[in-house]
Short mmCIF file of C-alpha atoms in Angstrom, two decimals:
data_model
loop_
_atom_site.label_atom_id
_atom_site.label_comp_id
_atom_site.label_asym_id
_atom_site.label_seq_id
_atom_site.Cartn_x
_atom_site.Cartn_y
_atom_site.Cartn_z
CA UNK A 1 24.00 0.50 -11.44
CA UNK A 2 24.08 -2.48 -9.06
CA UNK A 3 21.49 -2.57 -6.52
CA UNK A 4 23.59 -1.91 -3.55
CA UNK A 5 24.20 1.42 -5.47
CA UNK A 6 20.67 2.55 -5.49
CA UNK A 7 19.38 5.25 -3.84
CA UNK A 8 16.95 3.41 -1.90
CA UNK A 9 18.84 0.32 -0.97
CA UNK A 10 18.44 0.23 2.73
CA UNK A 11 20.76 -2.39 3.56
CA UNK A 12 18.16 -4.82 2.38
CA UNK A 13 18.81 -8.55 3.21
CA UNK A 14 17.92 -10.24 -0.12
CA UNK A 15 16.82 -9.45 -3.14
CA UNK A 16 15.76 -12.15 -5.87
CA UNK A 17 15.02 -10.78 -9.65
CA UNK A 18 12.92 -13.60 -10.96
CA UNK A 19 12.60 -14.34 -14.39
CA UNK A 20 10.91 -17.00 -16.10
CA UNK A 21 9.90 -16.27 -19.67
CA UNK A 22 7.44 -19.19 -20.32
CA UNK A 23 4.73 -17.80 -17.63
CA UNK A 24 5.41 -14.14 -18.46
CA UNK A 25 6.84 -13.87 -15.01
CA UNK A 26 9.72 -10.86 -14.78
CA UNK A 27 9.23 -10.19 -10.44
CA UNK A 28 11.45 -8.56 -7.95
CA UNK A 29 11.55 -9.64 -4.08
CA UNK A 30 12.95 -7.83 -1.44
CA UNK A 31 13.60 -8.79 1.89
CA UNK A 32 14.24 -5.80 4.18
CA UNK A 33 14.97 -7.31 7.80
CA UNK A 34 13.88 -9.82 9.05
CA UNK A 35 14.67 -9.41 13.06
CA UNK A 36 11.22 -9.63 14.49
CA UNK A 37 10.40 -12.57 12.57
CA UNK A 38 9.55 -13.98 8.92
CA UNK A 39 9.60 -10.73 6.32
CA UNK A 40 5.73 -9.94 5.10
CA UNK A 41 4.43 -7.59 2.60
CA UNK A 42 1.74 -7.87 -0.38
CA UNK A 43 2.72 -9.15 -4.19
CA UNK A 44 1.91 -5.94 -6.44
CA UNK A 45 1.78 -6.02 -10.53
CA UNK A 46 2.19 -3.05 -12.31
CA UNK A 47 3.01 -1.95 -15.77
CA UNK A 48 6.19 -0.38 -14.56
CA UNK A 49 8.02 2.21 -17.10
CA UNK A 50 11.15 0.33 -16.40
CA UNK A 51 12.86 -2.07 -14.40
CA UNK A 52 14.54 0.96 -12.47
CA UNK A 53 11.60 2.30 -11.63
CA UNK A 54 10.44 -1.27 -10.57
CA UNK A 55 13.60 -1.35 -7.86
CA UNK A 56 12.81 1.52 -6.49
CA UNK A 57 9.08 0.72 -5.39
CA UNK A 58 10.05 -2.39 -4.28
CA UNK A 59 13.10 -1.47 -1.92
CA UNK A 60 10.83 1.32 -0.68
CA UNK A 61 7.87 -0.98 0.04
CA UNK A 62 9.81 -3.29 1.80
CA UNK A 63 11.61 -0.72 3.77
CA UNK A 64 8.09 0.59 4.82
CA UNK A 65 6.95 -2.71 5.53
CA UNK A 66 9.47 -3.09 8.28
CA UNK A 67 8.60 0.08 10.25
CA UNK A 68 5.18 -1.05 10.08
CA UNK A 69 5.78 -3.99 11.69
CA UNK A 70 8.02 -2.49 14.08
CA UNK A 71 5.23 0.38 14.93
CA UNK A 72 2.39 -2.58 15.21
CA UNK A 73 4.62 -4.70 17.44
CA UNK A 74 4.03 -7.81 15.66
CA UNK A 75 6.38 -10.63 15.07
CA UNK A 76 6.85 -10.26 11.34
CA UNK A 77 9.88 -8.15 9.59
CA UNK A 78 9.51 -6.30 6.35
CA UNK A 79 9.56 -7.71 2.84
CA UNK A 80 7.60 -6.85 -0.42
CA UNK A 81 7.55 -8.35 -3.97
CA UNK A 82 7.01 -6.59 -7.74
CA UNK A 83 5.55 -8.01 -10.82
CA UNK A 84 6.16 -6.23 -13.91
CA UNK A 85 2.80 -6.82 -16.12
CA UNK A 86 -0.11 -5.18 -16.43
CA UNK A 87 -2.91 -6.93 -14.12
CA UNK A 88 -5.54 -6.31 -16.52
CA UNK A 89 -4.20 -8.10 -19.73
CA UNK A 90 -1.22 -10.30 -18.36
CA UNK A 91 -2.50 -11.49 -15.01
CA UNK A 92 -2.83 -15.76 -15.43
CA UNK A 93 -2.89 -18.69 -12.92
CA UNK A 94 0.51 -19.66 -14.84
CA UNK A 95 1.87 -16.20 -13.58
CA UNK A 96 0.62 -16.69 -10.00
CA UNK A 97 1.84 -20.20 -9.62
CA UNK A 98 5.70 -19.45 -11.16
CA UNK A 99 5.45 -16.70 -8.61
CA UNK A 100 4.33 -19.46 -5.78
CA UNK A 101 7.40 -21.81 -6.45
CA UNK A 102 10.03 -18.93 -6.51
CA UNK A 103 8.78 -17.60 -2.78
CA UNK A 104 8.59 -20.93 -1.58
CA UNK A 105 12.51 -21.10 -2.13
CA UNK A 106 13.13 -18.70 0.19
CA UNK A 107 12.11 -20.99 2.90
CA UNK A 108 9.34 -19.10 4.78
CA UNK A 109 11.88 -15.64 4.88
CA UNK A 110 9.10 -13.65 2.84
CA UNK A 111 5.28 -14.38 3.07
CA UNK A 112 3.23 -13.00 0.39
CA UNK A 113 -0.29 -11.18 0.52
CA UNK A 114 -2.49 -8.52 -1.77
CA UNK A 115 -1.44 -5.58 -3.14
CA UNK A 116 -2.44 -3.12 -6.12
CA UNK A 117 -3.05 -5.34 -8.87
CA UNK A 118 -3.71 -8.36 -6.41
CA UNK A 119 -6.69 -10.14 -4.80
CA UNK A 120 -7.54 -12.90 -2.19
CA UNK A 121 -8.51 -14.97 -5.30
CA UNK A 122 -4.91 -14.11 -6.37
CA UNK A 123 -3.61 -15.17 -3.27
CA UNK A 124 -5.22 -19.10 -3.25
CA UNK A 125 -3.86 -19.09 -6.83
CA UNK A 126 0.06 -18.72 -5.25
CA UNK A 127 -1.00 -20.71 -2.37
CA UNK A 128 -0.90 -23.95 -4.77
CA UNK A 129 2.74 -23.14 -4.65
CA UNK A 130 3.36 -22.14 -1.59
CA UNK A 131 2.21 -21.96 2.25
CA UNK A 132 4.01 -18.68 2.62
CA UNK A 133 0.75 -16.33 1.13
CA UNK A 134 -1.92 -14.19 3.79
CA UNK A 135 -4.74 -12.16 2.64
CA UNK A 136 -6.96 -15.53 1.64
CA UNK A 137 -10.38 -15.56 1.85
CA UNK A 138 -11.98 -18.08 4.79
CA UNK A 139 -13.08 -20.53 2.59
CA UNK A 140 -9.07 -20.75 1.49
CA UNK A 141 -8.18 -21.02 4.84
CA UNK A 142 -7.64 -17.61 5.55
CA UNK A 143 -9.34 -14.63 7.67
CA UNK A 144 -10.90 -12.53 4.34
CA UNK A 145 -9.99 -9.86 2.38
CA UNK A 146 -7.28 -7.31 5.13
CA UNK A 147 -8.44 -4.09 3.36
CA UNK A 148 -11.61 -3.06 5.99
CA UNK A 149 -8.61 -3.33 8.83
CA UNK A 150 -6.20 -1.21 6.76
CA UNK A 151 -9.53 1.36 6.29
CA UNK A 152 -9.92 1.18 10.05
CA UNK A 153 -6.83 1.79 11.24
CA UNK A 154 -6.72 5.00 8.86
CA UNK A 155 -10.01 5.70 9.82
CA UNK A 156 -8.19 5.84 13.97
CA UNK A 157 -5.37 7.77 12.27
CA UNK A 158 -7.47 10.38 10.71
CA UNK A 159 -9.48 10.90 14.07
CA UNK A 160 -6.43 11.27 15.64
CA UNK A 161 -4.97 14.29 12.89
CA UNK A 162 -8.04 15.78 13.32
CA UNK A 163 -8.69 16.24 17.06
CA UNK A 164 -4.75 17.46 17.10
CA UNK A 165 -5.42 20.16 13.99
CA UNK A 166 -8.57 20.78 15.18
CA UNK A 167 -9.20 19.76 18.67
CA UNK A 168 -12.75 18.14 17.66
CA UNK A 169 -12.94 14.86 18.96
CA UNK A 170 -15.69 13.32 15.69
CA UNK A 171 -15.53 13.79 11.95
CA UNK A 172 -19.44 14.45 11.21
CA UNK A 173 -18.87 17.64 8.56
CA UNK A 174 -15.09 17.04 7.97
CA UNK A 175 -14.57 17.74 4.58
CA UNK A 176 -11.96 14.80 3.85
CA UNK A 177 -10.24 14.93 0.12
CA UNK A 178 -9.43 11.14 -0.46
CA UNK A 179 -7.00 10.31 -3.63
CA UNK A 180 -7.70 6.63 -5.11
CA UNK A 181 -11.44 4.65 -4.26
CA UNK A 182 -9.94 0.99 -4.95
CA UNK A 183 -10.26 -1.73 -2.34
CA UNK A 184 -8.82 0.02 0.67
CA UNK A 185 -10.41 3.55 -0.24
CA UNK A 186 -13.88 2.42 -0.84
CA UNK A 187 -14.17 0.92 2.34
CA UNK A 188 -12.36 3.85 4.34
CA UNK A 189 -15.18 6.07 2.28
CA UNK A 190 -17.90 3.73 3.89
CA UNK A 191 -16.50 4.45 7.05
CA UNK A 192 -15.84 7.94 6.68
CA UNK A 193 -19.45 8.39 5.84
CA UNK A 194 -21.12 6.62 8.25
CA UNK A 195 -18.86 8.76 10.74
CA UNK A 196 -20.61 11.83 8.81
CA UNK A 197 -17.95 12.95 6.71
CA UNK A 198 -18.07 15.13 3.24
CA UNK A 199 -16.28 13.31 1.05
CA UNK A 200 -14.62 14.04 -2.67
CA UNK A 201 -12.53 12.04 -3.95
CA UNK A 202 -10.48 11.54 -7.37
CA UNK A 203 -8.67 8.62 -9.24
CA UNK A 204 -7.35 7.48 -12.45
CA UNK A 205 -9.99 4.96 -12.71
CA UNK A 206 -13.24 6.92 -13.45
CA UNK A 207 -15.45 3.82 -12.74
CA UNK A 208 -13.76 3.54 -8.97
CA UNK A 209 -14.71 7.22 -8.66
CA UNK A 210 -18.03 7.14 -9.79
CA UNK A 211 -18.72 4.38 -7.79
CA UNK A 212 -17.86 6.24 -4.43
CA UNK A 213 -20.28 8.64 -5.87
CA UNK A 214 -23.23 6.34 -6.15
CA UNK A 215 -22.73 4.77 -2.97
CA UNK A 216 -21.41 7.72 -0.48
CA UNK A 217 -23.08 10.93 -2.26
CA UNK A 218 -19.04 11.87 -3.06
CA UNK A 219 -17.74 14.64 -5.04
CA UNK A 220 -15.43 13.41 -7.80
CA UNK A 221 -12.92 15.53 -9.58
CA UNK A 222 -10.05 14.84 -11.76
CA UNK A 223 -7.05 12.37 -10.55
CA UNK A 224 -5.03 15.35 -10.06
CA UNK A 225 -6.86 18.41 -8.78
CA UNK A 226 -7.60 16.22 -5.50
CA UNK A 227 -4.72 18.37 -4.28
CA UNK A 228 -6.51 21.78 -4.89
CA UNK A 229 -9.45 20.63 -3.14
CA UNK A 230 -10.70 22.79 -0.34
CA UNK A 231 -10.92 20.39 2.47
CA UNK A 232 -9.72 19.29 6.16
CA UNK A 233 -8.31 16.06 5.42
CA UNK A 234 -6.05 15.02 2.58
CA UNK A 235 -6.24 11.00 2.22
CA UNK A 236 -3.72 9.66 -0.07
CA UNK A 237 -5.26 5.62 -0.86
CA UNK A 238 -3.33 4.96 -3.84
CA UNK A 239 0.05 4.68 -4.91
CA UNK A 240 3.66 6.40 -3.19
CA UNK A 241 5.68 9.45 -3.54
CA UNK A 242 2.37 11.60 -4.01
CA UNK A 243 3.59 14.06 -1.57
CA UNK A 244 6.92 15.78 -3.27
CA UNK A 245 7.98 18.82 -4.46
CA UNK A 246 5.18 19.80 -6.61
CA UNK A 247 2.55 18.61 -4.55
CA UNK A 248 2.75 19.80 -1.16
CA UNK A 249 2.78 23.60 -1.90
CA UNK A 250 -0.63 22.68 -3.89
CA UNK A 251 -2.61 20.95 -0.26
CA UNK A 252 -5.13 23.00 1.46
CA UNK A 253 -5.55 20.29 4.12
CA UNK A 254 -4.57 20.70 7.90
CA UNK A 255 -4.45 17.01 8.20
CA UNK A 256 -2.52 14.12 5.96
CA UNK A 257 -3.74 10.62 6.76
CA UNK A 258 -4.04 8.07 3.97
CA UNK A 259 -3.32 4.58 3.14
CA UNK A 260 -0.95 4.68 0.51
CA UNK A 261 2.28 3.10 1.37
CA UNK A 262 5.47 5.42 1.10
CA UNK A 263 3.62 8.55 0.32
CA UNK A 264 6.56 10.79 0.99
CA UNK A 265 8.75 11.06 -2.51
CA UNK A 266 11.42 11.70 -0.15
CA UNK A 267 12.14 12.25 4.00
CA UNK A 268 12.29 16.21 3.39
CA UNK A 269 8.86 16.46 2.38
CA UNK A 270 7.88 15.62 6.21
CA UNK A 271 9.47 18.25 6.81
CA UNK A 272 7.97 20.38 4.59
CA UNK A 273 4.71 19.67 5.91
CA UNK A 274 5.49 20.43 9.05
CA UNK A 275 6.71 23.88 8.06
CA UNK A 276 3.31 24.68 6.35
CA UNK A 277 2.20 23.56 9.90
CA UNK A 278 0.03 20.21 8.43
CA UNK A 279 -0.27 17.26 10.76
CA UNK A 280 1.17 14.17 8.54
CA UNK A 281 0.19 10.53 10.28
CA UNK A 282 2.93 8.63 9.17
CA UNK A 283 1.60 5.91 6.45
CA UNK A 284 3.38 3.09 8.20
CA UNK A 285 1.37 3.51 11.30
CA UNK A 286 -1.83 4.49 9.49
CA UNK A 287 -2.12 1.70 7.36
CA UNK A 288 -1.40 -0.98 10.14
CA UNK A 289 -4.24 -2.51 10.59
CA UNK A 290 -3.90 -5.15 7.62
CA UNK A 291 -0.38 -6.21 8.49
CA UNK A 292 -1.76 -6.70 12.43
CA UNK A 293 -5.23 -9.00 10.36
CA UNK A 294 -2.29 -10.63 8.58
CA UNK A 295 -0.20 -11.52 11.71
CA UNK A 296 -3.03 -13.42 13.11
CA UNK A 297 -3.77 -15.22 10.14
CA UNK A 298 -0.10 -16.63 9.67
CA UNK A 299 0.28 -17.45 13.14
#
């Protein structure tokens, strides 16, 4: 199947399939549109199944990645990129830097930044490459890690699902049921504490769970009976398509506002919240506020 056959091809603009065997690099880019300006969206690495399944996250990131920056009216379009390795064990400044000199071809259409499986420190590797990275730390040149904007701006979107669900106007007491505690989730737990929230979370990581216990007096359960939880709020902070056909019958929430990117498995599911009468904040205006930190540090 050729990629203009897949079901997610979105009339995409470009897409490069990189492969270069003597830094372990096998990468996809996508760029989605590009009409309000250069195409942005973070470098993820991930063990994927298969190069199918690879396709698919990457046309639907990049998709996303466009409505966000059409919702956050900033002058960036939508692009995203896909390494196929696992960031624990393959991960090397060899891998980074091929990846550097193949986005630097496109001549400033994509700009790179953090993802799952990707760090600022990640970032200033690339950047020997190429100018075309965001998400560096200040003493690279950059503004600092995005991830407490993207918390903040789901921390606003939550707010927002909740007065509407609820008509309560704080979160002190809301029980909030938040799936994955990695960089973006910790921090929206530090915030949704300090605003007085109960918090439980879950994730495939023990150690990120735990940790949100330690720190924020959390609940932690098992990766997947965050959906049976009894709570307000479902948060979904880690990876897409979480909210599909098995899933969304499960949800005791009143309220879906998360980070993840592309939570819906597909556009029916929306629907099918809004049957079972849950307020769903869409995750590309949730998650905005590290695109908007990213703006500012390209331009």
């Amino acid at each position: 199947m050729s990629v203009f056959e897949a079901p997610d091809y979105d009339g995409h603009e470009q897409v490069v399939f990189v492969n270069e065997p003597a830094a372990g690099l096998r990468a996809i880019i996508a760029i989605h549109n590009t009409n309000q300006g250069p195409a942005l969206g973070g470098c993820r690495i991930w063990p994927y199944a298969s190069e199918a399944e690879a396709v698919r996250d990457v046309l639907r990131l990049a998709r996303g990645m466009t409505y966000k920056a059409a919702m956050a009216k900033v002058k960036l379009g939508g692009g995203k990129s896909v390494i196929i390795a696992d960031p624990y064990t393959q991960k090397t400044p060899e891998l980074l830097h091929a990846m550097g000199r193949w986005i630097d071809g496109l001549n400033e259409r994509y700009i790179t930044g953090e993802d799952i499986g990707t760090n600022p420190m990640d970032m200033a590797e690339i950047k020997r490459e190429t100018r075309c990275v965001s998400c560096l730390r200040e003493e690279d040149g950059g503004y600092g890690d995005p991830a407490p904007m993207t918390a903040l701006g789901v921390l606003q979107a939550i707010g927002a699902g909740v007065e509407r669900a609820f008509g309560k106007t704080d979160l002190n007491g809301v029980h909030v049921a938040l799936q994955g505690v990695g960089n973006v989730g910790f921090n929206l737990c530090r915030l949704l504490s300090e605003a007085g929230a109960r918090l439980t979370v879950g994730d495939v990581l023990a150690d990120n769970a735990e940790r949100a216990v330690a720190a924020f007096g959390a609940e932690a359960v098992e990766a997947d009976a965050i959906y049976d939880v009894e709570a307000e709020v479902f948060a979904p902070c880690a990876m897409g398509s979480v909210l599909n056909d098995d899933t969304v019958g499960r949800l005791k929430a009143k309220v879906v506002a998360g980070a993840a990117n592309n939570q819906l498995a597909e556009d029916r599911h929306g629907d099918a919240l809004a049957e079972r009468g849950i307020v769903y904040l869409p995750d590309y205006v949730a998650n905005g506020g590290g695109l908007i930190c990213c703006e500012a540090e390209w331009y």
